[in-house]
mmCIF file of C-alpha atoms in Angstrom:
data_model
loop_
_atom_site.group_PDB
_atom_site.id
_atom_site.type_symbol
_atom_site.label_atom_id
_atom_site.label_comp_id
_atom_site.label_asym_id
_atom_site.label_seq_id
_atom_site.Cartn_x
_atom_site.Cartn_y
_atom_site.Cartn_z
ATOM 1 C CA UNK H 1 118.575 85.371 62.020
ATOM 2 C CA UNK H 2 118.774 89.206 63.471
ATOM 3 C CA UNK H 3 121.578 90.368 63.898
ATOM 4 C CA UNK H 4 123.154 92.501 66.992
ATOM 5 C CA UNK H 5 125.335 94.859 67.979
ATOM 6 C CA UNK H 6 125.823 94.351 71.625
ATOM 7 C CA UNK H 7 127.557 97.124 74.369
ATOM 8 C CA UNK H 8 128.393 96.460 77.344
ATOM 9 C CA UNK H 9 131.594 96.369 79.692
ATOM 10 C CA UNK H 10 130.740 94.798 83.178
ATOM 11 C CA UNK H 11 130.607 91.183 84.174
ATOM 12 C CA UNK H 12 126.473 92.114 84.806
ATOM 13 C CA UNK H 13 126.768 91.868 80.985
ATOM 14 C CA UNK H 14 128.155 89.015 79.924
ATOM 15 C CA UNK H 15 125.463 86.561 80.254
ATOM 16 C CA UNK H 16 123.407 88.658 77.983
ATOM 17 C CA UNK H 17 125.687 88.320 75.377
ATOM 18 C CA UNK H 18 126.170 84.702 76.465
ATOM 19 C CA UNK H 19 122.415 83.763 75.877
ATOM 20 C CA UNK H 20 122.164 85.654 72.411
ATOM 21 C CA UNK H 21 124.406 83.371 71.242
ATOM 22 C CA UNK H 22 123.305 81.071 72.709
ATOM 23 C CA UNK H 23 119.497 81.142 71.396
ATOM 24 C CA UNK H 24 121.179 82.054 67.890
ATOM 25 C CA UNK H 25 121.345 85.203 67.383
ATOM 26 C CA UNK H 26 123.671 86.897 65.159
ATOM 27 C CA UNK H 27 126.329 89.097 67.159
ATOM 28 C CA UNK H 28 128.274 91.480 64.672
ATOM 29 C CA UNK H 29 130.500 93.179 66.769
ATOM 30 C CA UNK H 30 130.668 94.038 69.990
ATOM 31 C CA UNK H 31 131.888 97.665 71.912
ATOM 32 C CA UNK H 32 133.048 97.487 74.984
ATOM 33 C CA UNK H 33 135.218 100.250 77.128
ATOM 34 C CA UNK H 34 139.492 99.325 76.382
ATOM 35 C CA UNK H 35 141.537 98.048 78.263
ATOM 36 C CA UNK H 36 142.278 99.734 81.663
ATOM 37 C CA UNK H 37 145.222 99.439 83.623
ATOM 38 C CA UNK H 38 144.456 98.379 87.539
ATOM 39 C CA UNK H 39 146.454 97.510 90.851
ATOM 40 C CA UNK H 40 149.272 98.814 91.863
ATOM 41 C CA UNK H 41 151.233 96.867 89.674
ATOM 42 C CA UNK H 42 148.669 99.246 86.763
ATOM 43 C CA UNK H 43 148.362 95.743 84.869
ATOM 44 C CA UNK H 44 146.519 96.560 81.430
ATOM 45 C CA UNK H 45 143.145 94.224 81.801
ATOM 46 C CA UNK H 46 140.202 93.349 79.566
ATOM 47 C CA UNK H 47 136.817 94.412 80.875
ATOM 48 C CA UNK H 48 134.389 91.138 81.269
ATOM 49 C CA UNK H 49 132.805 91.129 77.875
ATOM 50 C CA UNK H 50 136.146 91.829 75.719
ATOM 51 C CA UNK H 51 136.917 88.711 77.744
ATOM 52 C CA UNK H 52 133.877 87.099 76.724
ATOM 53 C CA UNK H 53 133.045 88.374 73.431
ATOM 54 C CA UNK H 54 137.386 87.097 72.823
ATOM 55 C CA UNK H 55 136.476 83.041 73.544
ATOM 56 C CA UNK H 56 133.054 83.409 71.904
ATOM 57 C CA UNK H 57 135.249 84.587 68.688
ATOM 58 C CA UNK H 58 133.478 87.650 68.521
ATOM 59 C CA UNK H 59 134.745 91.182 66.814
ATOM 60 C CA UNK H 60 135.289 93.573 69.144
ATOM 61 C CA UNK H 61 135.213 97.623 69.474
ATOM 62 C CA UNK H 62 137.211 99.311 72.166
ATOM 63 C CA UNK H 63 136.912 103.275 70.943
ATOM 64 C CA UNK H 64 138.310 106.031 74.136
ATOM 65 C CA UNK H 65 135.150 108.248 72.816
ATOM 66 C CA UNK H 66 132.455 105.911 70.842
ATOM 67 C CA UNK H 67 131.214 109.611 69.041
ATOM 68 C CA UNK H 68 133.654 111.286 66.449
ATOM 69 C CA UNK H 69 135.607 107.767 66.547
ATOM 70 C CA UNK H 70 136.717 105.638 63.530
ATOM 71 C CA UNK H 71 134.973 102.932 64.921
ATOM 72 C CA UNK H 72 131.302 104.584 65.006
ATOM 73 C CA UNK H 73 131.581 104.734 61.836
ATOM 74 C CA UNK H 74 132.351 101.147 61.213
ATOM 75 C CA UNK H 75 128.809 100.033 63.855
ATOM 76 C CA UNK H 76 127.298 102.389 61.715
ATOM 77 C CA UNK H 77 127.962 100.544 58.753
ATOM 78 C CA UNK H 78 127.512 97.022 59.887
ATOM 79 C CA UNK H 79 123.508 97.971 59.616
ATOM 80 C CA UNK H 80 122.192 95.785 62.357
ATOM 81 C CA UNK H 81 118.674 94.642 62.957
ATOM 82 C CA UNK H 82 119.462 95.379 66.195
ATOM 83 C CA UNK H 83 121.537 97.492 68.728
ATOM 84 C CA UNK H 84 121.764 95.933 72.588
ATOM 85 C CA UNK H 85 123.134 97.753 75.098
ATOM 86 C CA UNK H 86 123.759 96.795 78.863
ATOM 87 C CA UNK H 87 125.485 99.416 81.173
ATOM 88 C CA UNK H 88 128.334 100.054 78.643
ATOM 89 C CA UNK H 89 129.162 102.871 79.614
ATOM 90 C CA UNK H 90 129.733 105.886 77.586
ATOM 91 C CA UNK H 91 126.632 108.120 75.856
ATOM 92 C CA UNK H 92 125.259 106.555 72.319
ATOM 93 C CA UNK H 93 125.026 109.203 69.622
ATOM 94 C CA UNK H 94 121.838 109.449 67.194
ATOM 95 C CA UNK H 95 123.541 108.403 64.810
ATOM 96 C CA UNK H 96 124.463 105.000 66.368
ATOM 97 C CA UNK H 97 120.889 104.966 67.299
ATOM 98 C CA UNK H 98 119.363 105.442 63.912
ATOM 99 C CA UNK H 99 121.202 102.700 62.710
ATOM 100 C CA UNK H 100 119.549 99.855 64.196
ATOM 101 C CA UNK H 101 116.978 98.149 61.670
ATOM 102 C CA UNK H 102 114.742 97.287 64.119
ATOM 103 C CA UNK H 103 115.477 99.335 67.589
ATOM 104 C CA UNK H 104 118.379 99.564 70.380
ATOM 105 C CA UNK H 105 117.376 98.518 73.267
ATOM 106 C CA UNK H 106 118.807 98.651 76.441
ATOM 107 C CA UNK H 107 119.434 96.751 79.705
ATOM 108 C CA UNK H 108 118.559 99.217 82.552
ATOM 109 C CA UNK H 109 119.398 98.228 86.420
ATOM 110 C CA UNK H 110 116.239 100.386 87.113
ATOM 111 C CA UNK H 111 112.574 100.181 87.556
ATOM 112 C CA UNK H 112 111.805 103.142 85.119
ATOM 113 C CA UNK H 113 111.861 105.867 85.801
ATOM 114 C CA UNK H 114 112.846 105.675 89.215
ATOM 115 C CA UNK H 115 116.438 105.898 88.864
ATOM 116 C CA UNK H 116 117.738 107.028 85.641
ATOM 117 C CA UNK H 117 122.063 107.018 84.746
ATOM 118 C CA UNK H 118 124.696 105.259 85.546
ATOM 119 C CA UNK H 119 124.286 104.236 89.440
ATOM 120 C CA UNK H 120 120.904 102.904 89.316
ATOM 121 C CA UNK H 121 121.765 99.667 91.544
ATOM 122 C CA UNK H 122 123.950 101.869 94.261
ATOM 123 C CA UNK H 123 121.264 104.324 94.927
ATOM 124 C CA UNK H 124 118.938 101.719 95.500
ATOM 125 C CA UNK H 125 120.884 100.389 98.341
ATOM 126 C CA UNK H 126 121.710 103.859 99.273
ATOM 127 C CA UNK H 127 117.976 104.490 100.085
ATOM 128 C CA UNK H 128 117.082 101.091 101.533
ATOM 129 C CA UNK H 129 114.982 100.334 98.948
ATOM 130 C CA UNK H 130 113.019 96.758 99.477
ATOM 131 C CA UNK H 131 112.976 95.956 95.718
ATOM 132 C CA UNK H 132 114.854 96.465 92.504
ATOM 133 C CA UNK H 133 114.406 95.770 89.425
ATOM 134 C CA UNK H 134 115.394 95.840 85.121
ATOM 135 C CA UNK H 135 113.013 97.541 82.810
ATOM 136 C CA UNK H 136 113.729 96.683 79.102
ATOM 137 C CA UNK H 137 113.742 99.941 77.225
ATOM 138 C CA UNK H 138 114.082 101.444 72.829
ATOM 139 C CA UNK H 139 116.879 103.858 74.207
ATOM 140 C CA UNK H 140 116.777 107.551 73.297
ATOM 141 C CA UNK H 141 118.311 110.356 72.853
ATOM 142 C CA UNK H 142 117.471 111.342 76.383
ATOM 143 C CA UNK H 143 118.981 109.290 78.453
ATOM 144 C CA UNK H 144 117.150 106.624 80.317
ATOM 145 C CA UNK H 145 114.153 108.598 78.734
ATOM 146 C CA UNK H 146 113.076 105.637 75.933
ATOM 147 C CA UNK H 147 109.393 104.290 76.245
ATOM 148 C CA UNK H 148 110.103 100.948 78.516
ATOM 149 C CA UNK H 149 108.337 97.607 77.538
ATOM 150 C CA UNK H 150 108.808 95.033 80.408
ATOM 151 C CA UNK H 151 109.897 95.073 84.075
ATOM 152 C CA UNK H 152 111.115 92.555 86.001
ATOM 153 C CA UNK H 153 111.643 93.156 89.995
ATOM 154 C CA UNK H 154 112.980 91.222 92.814
ATOM 155 C CA UNK H 155 112.962 91.932 96.510
ATOM 156 C CA UNK H 156 116.789 93.829 97.585
ATOM 157 C CA UNK H 157 117.357 91.284 100.824
ATOM 158 C CA UNK H 158 119.124 92.956 103.812
ATOM 159 C CA UNK H 159 122.532 90.850 103.185
ATOM 160 C CA UNK H 160 123.002 91.932 99.948
ATOM 161 C CA UNK H 161 125.368 94.437 98.459
ATOM 162 C CA UNK H 162 125.521 96.279 95.385
ATOM 163 C CA UNK H 163 127.951 93.121 94.152
ATOM 164 C CA UNK H 164 125.543 90.679 94.831
ATOM 165 C CA UNK H 165 122.712 92.927 92.752
ATOM 166 C CA UNK H 166 124.853 93.542 90.072
ATOM 167 C CA UNK H 167 125.125 89.090 90.282
ATOM 168 C CA UNK H 168 121.136 89.243 89.918
ATOM 169 C CA UNK H 169 120.216 91.340 87.601
ATOM 170 C CA UNK H 170 122.772 89.771 84.994
ATOM 171 C CA UNK H 171 120.700 86.384 84.767
ATOM 172 C CA UNK H 172 116.787 88.715 85.758
ATOM 173 C CA UNK H 173 117.588 91.104 82.653
ATOM 174 C CA UNK H 174 119.394 88.430 80.511
ATOM 175 C CA UNK H 175 116.026 86.644 80.690
ATOM 176 C CA UNK H 176 113.830 89.668 80.272
ATOM 177 C CA UNK H 177 115.548 89.926 77.860
ATOM 178 C CA UNK H 178 115.352 86.965 75.681
ATOM 179 C CA UNK H 179 111.538 86.303 76.677
ATOM 180 C CA UNK H 180 110.387 90.230 74.816
ATOM 181 C CA UNK H 181 113.231 90.172 72.103
ATOM 182 C CA UNK H 182 110.533 88.215 69.871
ATOM 183 C CA UNK H 183 108.316 90.776 70.370
ATOM 184 C CA UNK H 184 110.431 93.582 69.482
ATOM 185 C CA UNK H 185 111.623 92.223 66.395
ATOM 186 C CA UNK H 186 108.118 91.437 65.413
ATOM 187 C CA UNK H 187 107.599 95.527 66.305
ATOM 188 C CA UNK H 188 104.171 93.698 68.217
ATOM 189 C CA UNK H 189 105.872 94.979 72.021
ATOM 190 C CA UNK H 190 104.041 97.003 74.173
ATOM 191 C CA UNK H 191 106.251 100.952 74.095
ATOM 192 C CA UNK H 192 105.044 102.362 77.831
ATOM 193 C CA UNK H 193 106.193 105.929 77.605
ATOM 194 C CA UNK H 194 107.427 106.965 81.319
ATOM 195 C CA UNK H 195 105.652 109.158 83.987
ATOM 196 C CA UNK H 196 107.976 112.079 83.592
ATOM 197 C CA UNK H 197 106.665 112.929 87.241
ATOM 198 C CA UNK H 198 108.265 109.719 88.773
ATOM 199 C CA UNK H 199 111.648 110.342 87.110
ATOM 200 C CA UNK H 200 114.968 110.302 89.552
ATOM 201 C CA UNK H 201 118.285 110.181 88.847
ATOM 202 C CA UNK H 202 120.862 108.093 89.968
ATOM 203 C CA UNK H 203 123.823 109.153 88.678
ATOM 204 C CA UNK H 204 127.415 107.759 89.582
ATOM 205 C CA UNK H 205 129.050 107.469 93.054
ATOM 206 C CA UNK H 206 131.637 110.608 93.760
ATOM 207 C CA UNK H 207 134.445 110.753 95.862
ATOM 208 C CA UNK H 208 132.514 112.841 98.543
ATOM 209 C CA UNK H 209 129.896 109.932 99.180
ATOM 210 C CA UNK H 210 132.424 107.180 99.905
ATOM 211 C CA UNK H 211 133.132 109.116 103.323
ATOM 212 C CA UNK H 212 130.695 108.568 105.497
ATOM 213 C CA UNK H 213 128.686 110.820 107.258
ATOM 214 C CA UNK H 214 129.408 109.954 111.175
ATOM 215 C CA UNK H 215 126.448 112.616 111.750
ATOM 216 C CA UNK H 216 123.431 109.788 109.806
ATOM 217 C CA UNK H 217 121.963 106.894 111.960
ATOM 218 C CA UNK H 218 123.399 103.612 111.866
ATOM 219 C CA UNK H 219 120.744 101.954 109.213
ATOM 220 C CA UNK H 220 121.763 104.746 106.616
ATOM 221 C CA UNK H 221 125.637 104.106 107.417
ATOM 222 C CA UNK H 222 125.029 100.735 107.021
ATOM 223 C CA UNK H 223 122.997 101.319 103.455
ATOM 224 C CA UNK H 224 126.083 103.031 102.524
ATOM 225 C CA UNK H 225 128.525 100.481 102.917
ATOM 226 C CA UNK H 226 126.465 98.166 101.017
ATOM 227 C CA UNK H 227 126.086 100.275 98.389
ATOM 228 C CA UNK H 228 129.538 101.180 97.457
ATOM 229 C CA UNK H 229 129.994 97.385 98.350
ATOM 230 C CA UNK H 230 132.917 95.304 96.842
ATOM 231 C CA UNK H 231 133.886 98.634 95.130
ATOM 232 C CA UNK H 232 134.695 101.880 95.705
ATOM 233 C CA UNK H 233 134.043 100.973 99.298
ATOM 234 C CA UNK H 234 132.673 103.643 102.245
ATOM 235 C CA UNK H 235 135.718 104.988 104.783
ATOM 236 C CA UNK H 236 135.927 107.018 107.889
ATOM 237 C CA UNK H 237 137.942 109.030 109.225
ATOM 238 C CA UNK H 238 139.071 107.281 112.625
ATOM 239 C CA UNK H 239 141.322 109.237 114.693
ATOM 240 C CA UNK H 240 141.986 111.094 111.156
ATOM 241 C CA UNK H 241 142.753 107.593 109.326
ATOM 242 C CA UNK H 242 141.171 106.818 106.479
ATOM 243 C CA UNK H 243 139.570 103.445 107.539
ATOM 244 C CA UNK H 244 137.380 101.243 104.732
ATOM 245 C CA UNK H 245 133.690 99.495 106.730
ATOM 246 C CA UNK H 246 133.147 97.061 104.882
ATOM 247 C CA UNK H 247 130.754 95.083 106.583
ATOM 248 C CA UNK H 248 128.689 96.372 109.274
ATOM 249 C CA UNK H 249 125.304 96.165 111.139
ATOM 250 C CA UNK H 250 122.664 98.809 113.348
ATOM 251 C CA UNK H 251 123.360 97.550 116.934
ATOM 252 C CA UNK H 252 119.980 96.734 118.708
ATOM 253 C CA UNK H 253 121.662 99.228 121.320
ATOM 254 C CA UNK H 254 121.271 103.180 121.715
ATOM 255 C CA UNK H 255 122.947 105.327 123.436
ATOM 256 C CA UNK H 256 123.468 109.126 124.791
ATOM 257 C CA UNK H 257 126.930 109.236 123.241
ATOM 258 C CA UNK H 258 127.572 111.587 120.653
ATOM 259 C CA UNK H 259 128.243 110.360 117.375
ATOM 260 C CA UNK H 260 132.003 108.993 116.577
ATOM 261 C CA UNK H 261 132.523 107.790 120.142
ATOM 262 C CA UNK H 262 133.344 104.594 120.695
ATOM 263 C CA UNK H 263 130.631 102.837 123.192
ATOM 264 C CA UNK H 264 131.414 98.936 122.926
ATOM 265 C CA UNK H 265 134.903 97.468 122.570
ATOM 266 C CA UNK H 266 135.675 93.836 122.954
ATOM 267 C CA UNK H 267 137.211 91.346 120.915
ATOM 268 C CA UNK H 268 133.788 90.976 119.267
ATOM 269 C CA UNK H 269 132.289 94.496 118.570
ATOM 270 C CA UNK H 270 133.096 97.752 117.986
ATOM 271 C CA UNK H 271 130.902 100.069 118.265
ATOM 272 C CA UNK H 272 130.167 102.849 116.913
ATOM 273 C CA UNK H 273 127.589 106.272 117.621
ATOM 274 C CA UNK H 274 125.941 107.171 114.933
ATOM 275 C CA UNK H 275 123.512 109.850 114.439
ATOM 276 C CA UNK H 276 119.469 109.734 116.138
ATOM 277 C CA UNK H 277 121.510 107.888 119.304
ATOM 278 C CA UNK H 278 121.700 104.596 116.894
ATOM 279 C CA UNK H 279 125.030 102.429 116.904
ATOM 280 C CA UNK H 280 127.110 101.051 113.808
ATOM 281 C CA UNK H 281 128.659 97.882 114.983
ATOM 282 C CA UNK H 282 131.828 97.159 112.880
ATOM 283 C CA UNK H 283 132.216 94.041 111.697
ATOM 284 C CA UNK H 284 135.251 94.163 108.963
ATOM 285 C CA UNK H 285 137.369 96.723 108.880
ATOM 286 C CA UNK H 286 140.321 97.792 106.251
ATOM 287 C CA UNK H 287 143.355 100.897 108.458
ATOM 288 C CA UNK H 288 145.115 102.268 105.631
ATOM 289 C CA UNK H 289 148.050 100.648 104.218
ATOM 290 C CA UNK H 290 146.339 97.037 104.764
ATOM 291 C CA UNK H 291 144.087 94.521 103.778
ATOM 292 C CA UNK H 292 140.374 94.121 105.195
ATOM 293 C CA UNK H 293 140.332 91.885 108.299
ATOM 294 C CA UNK H 294 137.054 90.926 110.706
ATOM 295 C CA UNK H 295 137.214 93.142 113.403
ATOM 296 C CA UNK H 296 138.679 91.123 115.735
ATOM 297 C CA UNK H 297 142.409 91.578 113.832
ATOM 298 C CA UNK H 298 141.862 95.370 114.261
ATOM 299 C CA UNK H 299 141.544 94.776 117.717
ATOM 300 C CA UNK H 300 143.782 93.055 118.360
ATOM 301 C CA UNK H 301 146.550 94.842 115.988
ATOM 302 C CA UNK H 302 145.801 98.646 114.784
ATOM 303 C CA UNK H 303 142.751 99.141 116.849
ATOM 304 C CA UNK H 304 144.612 97.829 120.348
ATOM 305 C CA UNK H 305 144.333 101.496 121.693
ATOM 306 C CA UNK H 306 140.880 102.357 122.217
ATOM 307 C CA UNK H 307 138.880 102.844 124.943
ATOM 308 C CA UNK H 308 135.447 102.853 125.287
ATOM 309 C CA UNK H 309 133.779 106.290 125.512
ATOM 310 C CA UNK H 310 137.002 107.598 123.238
ATOM 311 C CA UNK H 311 136.093 109.911 120.312
ATOM 312 C CA UNK H 312 137.633 108.265 116.757
ATOM 313 C CA UNK H 313 135.783 109.833 114.176
ATOM 314 C CA UNK H 314 135.285 113.756 114.738
ATOM 315 C CA UNK H 315 132.018 114.848 112.780
ATOM 316 C CA UNK H 316 133.168 118.297 111.884
ATOM 317 C CA UNK H 317 136.343 116.722 109.914
ATOM 318 C CA UNK H 318 134.135 115.087 107.807
#
């Protein structure tokens, strides 16, 4: 039986861990991020991978920082055949990668060499890509730079956001990993070096990227809203108030109004002029201190005083 140390954190990793167990791989330990306090009540919450590991009766390690931790020595001492990572969320020391008897493998959420880094799915949506995929790859000291073993892709639908693609890709990754593992274990799987000339990076989303720039085109704004959904969400300063925009589309109409001016307002529509004469049609919104709501509810409440022609987002203020 092939032994594995599995390293993952979010829901994306869970189907992969469950599939390894179901296919009789021996999971020696699961390494995941520490429990975190969440929400207004600061309730301590386990990671989805920890919940799965506990349910599956697997040993769990949760070092705050893996490098230099006592847990790192414990994991190395297990001497697994394979280390398999899937969105673990921490840098892996070289001595850990070298502890695997056969290989250290990563299930990466992009079609490498495009989007090395911690937010490849978000950047694929943000950039309006038409497809996205999974790369099964060897881990290397340099971030996401290891040799590729195999890839699989799926289309990005207009209705997709980061959340839906995380869900879809978790199963693509699960199936591709199960397909490639026999060859990896037999050391007959292909190893394709990445073309360094084609490398792009997808670093973690910053706080600054959460704010929408109304000077961008409506299409770019919609992509940004989808990329930041379900977390952390994108926002506009509407009349100076931080207002999250959860759902929006590109209106079929164009406008000669300045970016940030309301161009349509009725029971169904809340449309703002955006960059290059385009129009952003907002359909779900969340004013500061309120729950998210359909735009009809917003216009009957907080947005009741708005009027067509009013400049509610000031580009220079963003």
